């Protein structure tokens, strides 16, 4: 499907002379963050405990032994974050709202201090001419709800819809665009399937149940939000990877299709079409999901925006006896062929192009925004204090070129958010993986724009870049 140079960081450059890459008028440029990864202030403003507080304080769960207690201290230093966004000329900021700041016990009336924090943040963004794009759930479930069964328990869907309604009631006078979930596939699989993220449960049955309850929660939340205002534009951010067979064999091709279903459609298809992908069902899965009468109708909602979180591609081989029943295995670091980031993720810009074209064709050309895309590299300040993260610039050049080709091919993409604004608490990796456009000094909590941040500002100012120009290289 791809037309680009496979695996190249800068396909446009390799293909010879090319005209300037220009993004559509009114294209949104921004950065994304998440509450637990940046806020800190975990005991302030009446905030309750989240599953990530409990998990990160459990010995051995975080590679560096850190917690998110302080993180980037954005609870106090959010004006610094807004200043960085301004410096780069961003006109959109995707952040997340911490559920336990709003409902410390996961139920009941909203905590006024929690709401006030987000009012201050939103007001600062609006004053800077930046669209606030809050995500309602980026993985920090109130611990009290986990104690009552967490995402595998159906009641959590009702609790979530109540919380969603409270948020839009409180902030809806100044926020118009919303994202419901961040990466349902990741937090259910990592959190309940393999247990490497909070709440640390490794149980296939719990994971499958959680996926269905999350789908229900999204449908319920969408309706609750819509009831508050027909003016809201409501989306969700899903994790995607273009799945490619690792060989020319038909068994690998079938395996890649099954992985596409599990990875890219498990949440999207029920939401937009009211059905789970058939080719991902093996014996026992429908029963494990505990689908009840009327569930699929409650899940199906017309999202206004599809948020695309994409980092890499999946190269797939058929596999028998895999513990998940996928009949497939996505090759990891050793098997894939492109360059790798510090996290070991393959840099493969065509994945973004290919995935967008496929989803656009399969789902009647919905409106997309890129809600996350980025890379981890540990570049630190040099003797001159500058952070020369040239590999990150190469990464963005490649993915933005691929995105531009998708737009030229007719895909409706309205905006792009780099992951992430500043180096932060990267979940089970602690602060060990740096994805930021700004460097965070985790002693002083000072932020400094990296060279990639300056380059991003240049791209935003021109609404594109010239692949042939030296000035646009870095
Ligand atoms: O940091 C995460 C983010 O919270 C969700 N998407 C992937 C990022 C990088 O791992």
Short mmCIF file of C-alpha atoms and ligand atoms in Angstrom, two decimals:
data_model
loop_
_atom_site.label_atom_id
_atom_site.label_comp_id
_atom_site.label_asym_id
_atom_site.label_seq_id
_atom_site.Cartn_x
_atom_site.Cartn_y
_atom_site.Cartn_z
CA UNK A 1 0.00 0.00 0.00
CA UNK A 2 2.88 2.31 0.78
CA UNK A 3 4.45 4.52 -1.84
CA UNK A 4 7.36 5.78 0.27
CA UNK A 5 10.90 4.52 0.72
CA UNK A 6 10.51 1.74 3.27
CA UNK A 7 12.36 2.21 6.50
CA UNK A 8 13.86 5.52 5.55
CA UNK A 9 13.91 8.24 8.17
CA UNK A 10 13.64 10.87 5.49
CA UNK A 11 11.88 9.30 2.54
CA UNK A 12 11.23 12.61 0.86
CA UNK A 13 14.91 13.44 0.75
CA UNK A 14 15.89 10.08 -0.69
CA UNK A 15 13.38 10.31 -3.46
CA UNK A 16 15.22 13.30 -4.87
CA UNK A 17 13.96 16.81 -5.47
CA UNK A 18 10.63 17.41 -3.89
CA UNK A 19 8.50 20.46 -3.35
CA UNK A 20 7.77 21.98 0.02
CA UNK A 21 5.57 19.97 2.33
CA UNK A 22 2.59 22.16 3.21
CA UNK A 23 -0.14 21.09 5.60
CA UNK A 24 -3.78 22.12 5.16
CA UNK A 25 -4.90 25.55 6.25
CA UNK A 26 -6.23 25.52 9.82
CA UNK A 27 -4.18 22.41 10.59
CA UNK A 28 -3.68 22.04 14.36
CA UNK A 29 -0.19 21.71 15.77
CA UNK A 30 0.32 20.66 19.34
CA UNK A 31 1.85 18.45 21.97
CA UNK A 32 0.32 15.78 24.19
CA UNK A 33 0.87 14.89 27.84
CA UNK A 34 -0.88 12.85 30.54
CA UNK A 35 -1.78 13.77 34.12
CA UNK A 36 0.12 11.09 36.02
CA UNK A 37 3.16 11.50 33.81
CA UNK A 38 3.61 15.21 34.52
CA UNK A 39 1.46 16.59 37.34
CA UNK A 40 2.90 15.33 40.62
CA UNK A 41 1.04 16.99 43.50
CA UNK A 42 -0.45 13.62 44.31
CA UNK A 43 -1.47 14.60 47.84
CA UNK A 44 -2.71 18.07 46.98
CA UNK A 45 -6.08 19.62 46.26
CA UNK A 46 -8.02 16.72 47.75
CA UNK A 47 -6.80 14.24 45.12
CA UNK A 48 -7.47 10.59 45.88
CA UNK A 49 -5.19 7.62 45.28
CA UNK A 50 -4.96 6.20 41.76
CA UNK A 51 -3.91 2.75 40.62
CA UNK A 52 -0.65 4.27 39.40
CA UNK A 53 0.15 5.65 42.88
CA UNK A 54 -0.36 2.20 44.33
CA UNK A 55 1.55 0.47 41.53
CA UNK A 56 4.54 2.82 41.43
CA UNK A 57 4.88 2.58 45.22
CA UNK A 58 5.02 -1.20 44.99
CA UNK A 59 8.59 -2.39 45.03
CA UNK A 60 9.97 -3.68 41.76
CA UNK A 61 7.26 -2.31 39.49
CA UNK A 62 9.12 0.71 38.10
CA UNK A 63 12.46 0.02 36.46
CA UNK A 64 14.15 3.06 38.06
CA UNK A 65 12.40 2.71 41.41
CA UNK A 66 10.71 6.11 40.92
CA UNK A 67 7.10 7.17 41.44
CA UNK A 68 4.99 9.90 39.86
CA UNK A 69 4.71 11.76 43.18
CA UNK A 70 6.42 14.81 41.72
CA UNK A 71 6.97 13.89 38.04
CA UNK A 72 7.41 17.25 36.24
CA UNK A 73 5.55 19.09 39.00
CA UNK A 74 3.11 20.47 36.45
CA UNK A 75 0.49 20.72 39.19
CA UNK A 76 2.46 23.77 40.29
CA UNK A 77 4.42 24.56 37.15
CA UNK A 78 1.77 24.34 34.44
CA UNK A 79 2.44 27.99 33.48
CA UNK A 80 5.92 26.82 32.41
CA UNK A 81 4.30 24.18 30.21
CA UNK A 82 2.01 26.73 28.62
CA UNK A 83 5.03 28.98 28.05
CA UNK A 84 6.80 26.14 26.19
CA UNK A 85 3.75 25.57 24.02
CA UNK A 86 3.69 29.29 23.23
CA UNK A 87 7.36 29.35 22.46
CA UNK A 88 6.81 26.66 19.84
CA UNK A 89 3.69 28.38 18.49
CA UNK A 90 1.42 25.41 19.25
CA UNK A 91 -2.29 26.02 18.83
CA UNK A 92 -3.46 22.83 20.53
CA UNK A 93 -2.56 21.08 23.79
CA UNK A 94 -3.72 17.58 24.55
CA UNK A 95 -3.51 16.91 28.29
CA UNK A 96 -5.42 14.52 30.49
CA UNK A 97 -7.64 14.97 33.50
CA UNK A 98 -6.83 12.95 36.58
CA UNK A 99 -10.01 11.13 37.60
CA UNK A 100 -8.97 10.89 41.30
CA UNK A 101 -8.50 14.68 41.39
CA UNK A 102 -12.14 15.03 40.42
CA UNK A 103 -13.63 12.06 42.26
CA UNK A 104 -11.13 10.99 44.93
CA UNK A 105 -13.16 7.82 45.65
CA UNK A 106 -14.34 7.28 42.11
CA UNK A 107 -17.91 8.38 42.81
CA UNK A 108 -20.01 11.24 44.09
CA UNK A 109 -19.88 14.98 43.70
CA UNK A 110 -16.86 16.53 42.00
CA UNK A 111 -14.01 17.79 44.14
CA UNK A 112 -14.06 21.55 43.69
CA UNK A 113 -10.28 21.95 44.10
CA UNK A 114 -9.62 19.40 41.41
CA UNK A 115 -11.91 21.17 38.99
CA UNK A 116 -10.30 24.50 39.87
CA UNK A 117 -6.87 23.19 38.87
CA UNK A 118 -8.10 22.31 35.38
CA UNK A 119 -9.98 25.61 35.11
CA UNK A 120 -6.70 27.42 35.75
CA UNK A 121 -4.89 25.31 33.15
CA UNK A 122 -7.63 25.75 30.54
CA UNK A 123 -7.84 29.49 31.15
CA UNK A 124 -4.06 29.82 30.73
CA UNK A 125 -4.26 27.91 27.44
CA UNK A 126 -7.13 29.99 26.12
CA UNK A 127 -5.33 33.20 27.08
CA UNK A 128 -2.36 31.94 25.04
CA UNK A 129 -4.56 31.16 22.02
CA UNK A 130 -4.15 27.41 22.45
CA UNK A 131 -7.05 24.98 22.07
CA UNK A 132 -7.43 22.77 25.15
CA UNK A 133 -7.97 19.13 24.16
CA UNK A 134 -8.51 17.19 27.40
CA UNK A 135 -8.50 13.41 27.54
CA UNK A 136 -10.82 12.11 30.26
CA UNK A 137 -8.89 8.94 31.00
CA UNK A 138 -5.18 8.40 30.55
CA UNK A 139 -4.77 5.39 32.82
CA UNK A 140 -5.11 6.74 36.38
CA UNK A 141 -8.19 4.92 37.66
CA UNK A 142 -9.16 5.83 41.24
CA UNK A 143 -7.79 3.03 43.43
CA UNK A 144 -11.19 2.84 45.18
CA UNK A 145 -12.72 1.66 41.90
CA UNK A 146 -9.98 -0.90 41.36
CA UNK A 147 -10.79 -2.20 44.84
CA UNK A 148 -14.35 -2.73 43.60
CA UNK A 149 -13.23 -4.73 40.56
CA UNK A 150 -11.60 -2.16 38.26
CA UNK A 151 -12.15 -2.20 34.51
CA UNK A 152 -13.29 -5.84 34.36
CA UNK A 153 -16.31 -4.87 36.51
CA UNK A 154 -19.31 -3.58 34.56
CA UNK A 155 -20.16 -0.97 37.18
CA UNK A 156 -16.94 0.89 36.29
CA UNK A 157 -18.56 1.83 32.97
CA UNK A 158 -21.38 3.63 34.83
CA UNK A 159 -18.94 5.30 37.20
CA UNK A 160 -16.93 6.53 34.22
CA UNK A 161 -19.98 7.97 32.47
CA UNK A 162 -20.89 9.85 35.66
CA UNK A 163 -17.37 11.26 35.90
CA UNK A 164 -17.40 12.24 32.20
CA UNK A 165 -20.65 14.12 32.68
CA UNK A 166 -19.27 15.97 35.69
CA UNK A 167 -16.20 17.05 33.77
CA UNK A 168 -18.04 18.42 30.77
CA UNK A 169 -20.53 20.13 33.05
CA UNK A 170 -17.67 21.82 34.88
CA UNK A 171 -15.37 22.72 31.99
CA UNK A 172 -17.78 22.68 29.05
CA UNK A 173 -18.23 26.45 29.15
CA UNK A 174 -14.62 26.79 27.92
CA UNK A 175 -13.70 23.45 26.32
CA UNK A 176 -15.28 22.26 23.09
CA UNK A 177 -13.13 19.34 21.92
CA UNK A 178 -12.67 16.21 24.02
CA UNK A 179 -10.99 12.83 23.92
CA UNK A 180 -12.63 10.12 26.01
CA UNK A 181 -9.94 7.44 26.37
CA UNK A 182 -6.26 7.14 25.74
CA UNK A 183 -5.19 3.83 24.22
CA UNK A 184 -7.76 1.38 25.60
CA UNK A 185 -5.78 -1.46 24.00
CA UNK A 186 -2.67 -0.63 25.98
CA UNK A 187 -4.11 -0.05 29.44
CA UNK A 188 -6.28 -3.16 29.32
CA UNK A 189 -3.54 -5.43 27.94
CA UNK A 190 -0.62 -4.09 29.99
CA UNK A 191 -2.70 -3.53 33.12
CA UNK A 192 -4.89 -6.68 33.20
CA UNK A 193 -3.31 -9.01 30.60
CA UNK A 194 0.40 -9.03 31.32
CA UNK A 195 0.50 -6.94 34.48
CA UNK A 196 3.44 -4.70 33.61
CA UNK A 197 1.30 -1.59 34.17
CA UNK A 198 -1.16 -0.71 36.92
CA UNK A 199 -3.02 -2.44 38.45
CA UNK A 200 -0.53 -5.23 37.73
CA UNK A 201 -2.93 -8.09 36.98
CA UNK A 202 -1.91 -10.86 34.58
CA UNK A 203 -5.08 -12.70 33.65
CA UNK A 204 -6.42 -13.17 30.12
CA UNK A 205 -10.02 -13.41 31.27
CA UNK A 206 -9.77 -10.17 33.27
CA UNK A 207 -8.16 -8.48 30.29
CA UNK A 208 -10.91 -9.53 27.88
CA UNK A 209 -13.63 -8.45 30.30
CA UNK A 210 -11.87 -5.12 30.75
CA UNK A 211 -11.83 -4.49 27.00
CA UNK A 212 -15.58 -4.97 26.81
CA UNK A 213 -16.31 -2.78 29.84
CA UNK A 214 -14.08 -0.05 28.43
CA UNK A 215 -16.00 -0.21 25.16
CA UNK A 216 -19.25 0.11 27.13
CA UNK A 217 -17.82 2.96 29.18
CA UNK A 218 -16.90 4.85 26.05
CA UNK A 219 -20.41 4.53 24.64
CA UNK A 220 -22.01 5.58 27.92
CA UNK A 221 -19.62 8.50 28.35
CA UNK A 222 -20.19 9.71 24.80
CA UNK A 223 -23.95 9.84 25.34
CA UNK A 224 -23.62 11.52 28.74
CA UNK A 225 -21.36 14.17 27.22
CA UNK A 226 -23.56 14.66 24.17
CA UNK A 227 -26.54 15.24 26.48
CA UNK A 228 -24.69 18.20 27.97
CA UNK A 229 -24.07 19.83 24.61
CA UNK A 230 -24.58 19.07 20.95
CA UNK A 231 -21.71 21.49 20.25
CA UNK A 232 -18.98 19.28 21.68
CA UNK A 233 -16.64 17.45 19.32
CA UNK A 234 -15.97 14.14 21.01
CA UNK A 235 -13.33 11.61 20.08
CA UNK A 236 -11.09 8.94 21.58
CA UNK A 237 -7.39 8.24 21.09
CA UNK A 238 -6.54 4.68 20.05
CA UNK A 239 -3.16 2.98 19.76
CA UNK A 240 -2.45 1.84 16.20
CA UNK A 241 0.27 0.07 14.26
CA UNK A 242 0.17 -0.87 10.59
CA UNK A 243 0.48 -4.66 10.64
CA UNK A 244 2.59 -6.23 7.91
CA UNK A 245 3.30 -9.92 7.30
CA UNK A 246 6.93 -10.81 7.97
CA UNK A 247 7.09 -12.94 4.80
CA UNK A 248 5.22 -13.55 1.54
CA UNK A 249 3.48 -16.61 2.94
CA UNK A 250 -0.30 -16.65 3.15
CA UNK A 251 -0.20 -17.84 6.78
CA UNK A 252 1.77 -14.75 7.78
CA UNK A 253 -0.63 -12.59 5.75
CA UNK A 254 -3.58 -14.09 7.68
CA UNK A 255 -1.70 -13.62 10.96
CA UNK A 256 -1.11 -9.94 10.12
CA UNK A 257 -4.84 -9.53 9.46
CA UNK A 258 -5.67 -11.07 12.84
CA UNK A 259 -3.20 -8.75 14.55
CA UNK A 260 -4.77 -5.81 12.72
CA UNK A 261 -8.11 -6.87 14.16
CA UNK A 262 -6.80 -7.28 17.72
CA UNK A 263 -4.57 -4.22 17.76
CA UNK A 264 -6.33 -1.69 15.57
CA UNK A 265 -9.99 -2.66 15.56
CA UNK A 266 -10.87 -4.21 18.92
CA UNK A 267 -12.16 -0.86 20.14
CA UNK A 268 -12.71 0.99 16.89
CA UNK A 269 -15.01 -1.52 15.19
CA UNK A 270 -17.49 -1.93 18.06
CA UNK A 271 -17.52 1.86 18.48
CA UNK A 272 -18.13 2.76 14.85
CA UNK A 273 -19.85 -0.41 13.59
CA UNK A 274 -21.38 -2.05 16.67
CA UNK A 275 -19.51 -5.35 16.19
CA UNK A 276 -16.24 -6.96 17.26
CA UNK A 277 -13.90 -8.00 14.45
CA UNK A 278 -14.91 -11.51 13.46
CA UNK A 279 -11.44 -12.75 12.53
CA UNK A 280 -10.18 -12.05 16.05
CA UNK A 281 -12.70 -14.38 17.65
CA UNK A 282 -11.51 -17.80 18.60
CA UNK A 283 -13.34 -20.30 20.74
CA UNK A 284 -14.12 -18.89 24.14
CA UNK A 285 -13.49 -15.22 23.43
CA UNK A 286 -17.13 -14.10 23.02
CA UNK A 287 -18.06 -15.87 26.28
CA UNK A 288 -15.08 -14.34 28.08
CA UNK A 289 -16.18 -10.88 27.00
CA UNK A 290 -19.54 -11.41 28.71
CA UNK A 291 -21.46 -9.54 26.02
CA UNK A 292 -25.03 -9.00 27.19
CA UNK A 293 -28.22 -8.13 25.38
CA UNK A 294 -28.07 -4.55 24.09
CA UNK A 295 -24.36 -4.04 24.82
CA UNK A 296 -23.28 -3.60 21.22
CA UNK A 297 -26.00 -1.02 20.62
CA UNK A 298 -24.80 0.88 23.70
CA UNK A 299 -21.21 0.74 22.54
CA UNK A 300 -21.81 2.08 19.03
CA UNK A 301 -21.47 5.87 18.87
CA UNK A 302 -20.60 8.32 16.08
CA UNK A 303 -17.30 9.71 17.37
CA UNK A 304 -16.56 13.10 15.81
CA UNK A 305 -12.82 12.54 15.83
CA UNK A 306 -10.57 9.50 15.71
CA UNK A 307 -7.39 10.12 17.68
CA UNK A 308 -4.41 8.28 16.22
CA UNK A 309 -1.55 7.33 18.54
CA UNK A 310 1.10 5.71 16.38
CA UNK A 311 4.78 5.08 16.97
CA UNK A 312 5.82 2.06 14.99
CA UNK A 313 4.75 -0.79 12.75
CA UNK A 314 4.02 -4.42 13.55
CA UNK A 315 5.83 -7.08 11.56
CA UNK A 316 3.85 -10.27 12.04
CA UNK A 317 4.53 -14.00 11.86
CA UNK A 318 2.00 -16.77 12.27
CA UNK A 319 2.45 -18.62 15.57
CA UNK A 320 0.65 -21.57 17.03
CA UNK A 321 -0.04 -21.91 20.74
CA UNK A 322 0.48 -18.27 21.59
CA UNK A 323 -1.07 -17.68 25.02
CA UNK A 324 -3.48 -15.02 23.74
CA UNK A 325 -5.11 -17.02 20.99
CA UNK A 326 -3.98 -14.59 18.30
CA UNK A 327 -2.27 -17.27 16.23
CA UNK A 328 0.33 -14.61 15.58
CA UNK A 329 3.41 -12.97 16.98
CA UNK A 330 4.57 -9.41 16.41
CA UNK A 331 8.34 -9.45 15.94
CA UNK A 332 10.14 -7.38 18.51
CA UNK A 333 13.43 -5.54 18.37
CA UNK A 334 15.38 -8.47 16.95
CA UNK A 335 13.00 -9.21 14.10
CA UNK A 336 12.20 -5.79 12.68
CA UNK A 337 14.57 -4.15 10.25
CA UNK A 338 14.33 -0.37 10.68
CA UNK A 339 16.38 1.82 13.01
CA UNK A 340 15.39 1.70 16.70
CA UNK A 341 14.72 4.37 19.30
CA UNK A 342 16.16 4.02 22.82
CA UNK A 343 13.01 2.11 23.75
CA UNK A 344 13.80 -0.38 20.98
CA UNK A 345 10.79 0.73 18.93
CA UNK A 346 11.29 0.52 15.19
CA UNK A 347 11.28 3.83 13.33
CA UNK A 348 8.97 3.20 10.40
CA UNK A 349 7.24 6.31 9.06
CA UNK A 350 5.25 4.45 6.40
CA UNK A 351 3.26 2.83 9.20
CA UNK A 352 1.46 6.14 9.75
CA UNK A 353 0.69 6.58 6.07
CA UNK A 354 -0.47 3.00 5.55
CA UNK A 355 -2.60 2.83 8.67
CA UNK A 356 -4.37 6.12 7.90
CA UNK A 357 -5.16 5.06 4.34
CA UNK A 358 -6.54 1.75 5.50
CA UNK A 359 -8.73 3.15 8.29
CA UNK A 360 -9.96 5.94 6.08
CA UNK A 361 -11.01 3.43 3.41
CA UNK A 362 -12.54 0.97 5.89
CA UNK A 363 -14.48 3.51 7.96
CA UNK A 364 -15.87 5.95 5.39
CA UNK A 365 -13.22 8.65 5.73
CA UNK A 366 -13.68 9.87 9.30
CA UNK A 367 -11.93 12.98 10.64
CA UNK A 368 -8.63 12.10 12.30
CA UNK A 369 -6.19 13.92 14.51
CA UNK A 370 -2.78 12.53 15.29
CA UNK A 371 -2.98 12.53 19.08
CA UNK A 372 0.46 11.01 19.75
CA UNK A 373 3.60 10.36 17.74
CA UNK A 374 7.15 10.58 18.99
CA UNK A 375 10.32 8.80 20.05
CA UNK A 376 12.58 8.29 23.06
CA UNK A 377 16.21 9.32 22.82
CA UNK A 378 18.33 10.16 25.84
CA UNK A 379 20.15 13.21 24.43
CA UNK A 380 21.22 15.47 27.27
CA UNK A 381 22.50 19.07 27.35
CA UNK A 382 25.98 19.54 25.88
CA UNK A 383 28.68 21.82 27.27
CA UNK A 384 26.87 24.80 25.71
CA UNK A 385 23.63 23.79 27.44
CA UNK A 386 21.99 22.89 24.12
CA UNK A 387 20.30 19.56 23.54
CA UNK A 388 21.15 18.40 20.01
CA UNK A 389 18.57 15.64 19.56
CA UNK A 390 19.03 15.24 15.83
CA UNK A 391 17.62 11.71 15.74
CA UNK A 392 14.31 13.08 17.06
CA UNK A 393 14.22 15.67 14.30
CA UNK A 394 14.88 12.92 11.74
CA UNK A 395 12.06 10.90 13.29
CA UNK A 396 9.58 13.77 13.03
CA UNK A 397 10.65 14.64 9.49
CA UNK A 398 9.99 11.06 8.42
CA UNK A 399 6.61 10.71 10.11
CA UNK A 400 5.41 14.18 9.09
CA UNK A 401 6.37 13.43 5.49
CA UNK A 402 4.39 10.18 5.67
CA UNK A 403 1.46 12.02 7.23
CA UNK A 404 1.56 14.60 4.47
CA UNK A 405 1.45 11.87 1.83
CA UNK A 406 -1.63 10.42 3.52
CA UNK A 407 -3.33 13.82 3.49
CA UNK A 408 -2.41 14.28 -0.19
CA UNK A 409 -3.99 10.89 -0.83
CA UNK A 410 -7.26 12.22 0.59
CA UNK A 411 -7.22 11.23 4.27
CA UNK A 412 -8.94 13.83 6.45
CA UNK A 413 -6.37 14.66 9.14
CA UNK A 414 -7.03 17.82 11.13
CA UNK A 415 -4.05 18.03 13.46
CA UNK A 416 -0.82 16.59 14.80
CA UNK A 417 0.30 16.28 18.44
CA UNK A 418 3.86 15.34 19.20
CA UNK A 419 4.40 12.99 22.10
CA UNK A 420 5.47 14.71 24.19
CA UNK A 421 5.87 18.26 25.42
CA UNK A 422 8.52 17.44 28.02
CA UNK A 423 10.47 14.44 29.33
CA UNK A 424 8.26 12.88 31.97
CA UNK A 425 7.40 9.82 34.03
CA UNK A 426 7.31 7.10 31.37
CA UNK A 427 5.21 4.61 33.34
CA UNK A 428 7.06 1.38 34.17
CA UNK A 429 10.28 2.91 32.80
CA UNK A 430 10.24 5.79 35.30
CA UNK A 431 12.09 8.78 33.88
CA UNK A 432 14.40 6.42 31.99
CA UNK A 433 12.90 7.04 28.55
CA UNK A 434 12.89 10.64 27.33
CA UNK A 435 10.26 11.48 24.71
CA UNK A 436 10.13 15.26 25.23
CA UNK A 437 10.57 18.17 22.88
CA UNK A 438 11.78 19.84 26.05
CA UNK A 439 14.40 18.40 28.38
CA UNK A 440 13.34 18.06 32.00
CA UNK A 441 15.96 18.31 34.71
CA UNK A 442 14.48 15.95 37.28
CA UNK A 443 16.33 17.65 40.12
CA UNK A 444 15.31 21.25 39.54
CA UNK A 445 12.28 20.39 37.36
CA UNK A 446 13.46 23.10 34.95
CA UNK A 447 12.49 22.62 31.32
CA UNK A 448 14.68 23.49 28.30
CA UNK A 449 13.56 23.22 24.70
CA UNK A 450 15.64 20.70 22.78
CA UNK A 451 16.78 21.34 19.23
CA UNK A 452 13.75 19.30 18.11
CA UNK A 453 11.50 21.76 19.97
CA UNK A 454 13.04 24.64 18.03
CA UNK A 455 12.69 22.68 14.80
CA UNK A 456 9.03 21.93 15.61
CA UNK A 457 8.45 25.66 16.17
CA UNK A 458 9.92 26.33 12.72
CA UNK A 459 7.60 23.74 11.14
CA UNK A 460 4.58 25.20 12.91
CA UNK A 461 5.47 28.75 11.82
CA UNK A 462 5.63 27.60 8.17
CA UNK A 463 2.80 25.08 8.49
CA UNK A 464 5.19 22.61 6.88
CA UNK A 465 8.81 22.29 5.85
CA UNK A 466 11.02 22.03 2.84
CA UNK A 467 12.61 18.61 2.57
CA UNK A 468 15.34 20.00 0.31
CA UNK A 469 16.31 22.97 2.39
CA UNK A 470 19.32 22.85 4.68
CA UNK A 471 17.58 25.33 6.96
CA UNK A 472 14.74 22.91 7.51
CA UNK A 473 16.98 19.98 8.40
CA UNK A 474 17.47 20.93 12.01
O1 LIG B 1 4.06 7.74 27.39
C1 LIG B 1 3.17 6.99 26.64
C2 LIG B 1 1.78 7.59 26.68
O2 LIG B 1 1.32 7.73 27.97
C3 LIG B 1 0.83 6.70 25.92
N1 LIG B 1 1.31 6.43 24.60
C4 LIG B 1 2.68 5.99 24.45
C5 LIG B 1 3.61 6.91 25.20
C6 LIG B 1 5.06 6.44 25.05
O3 LIG B 1 5.22 5.19 25.63
#
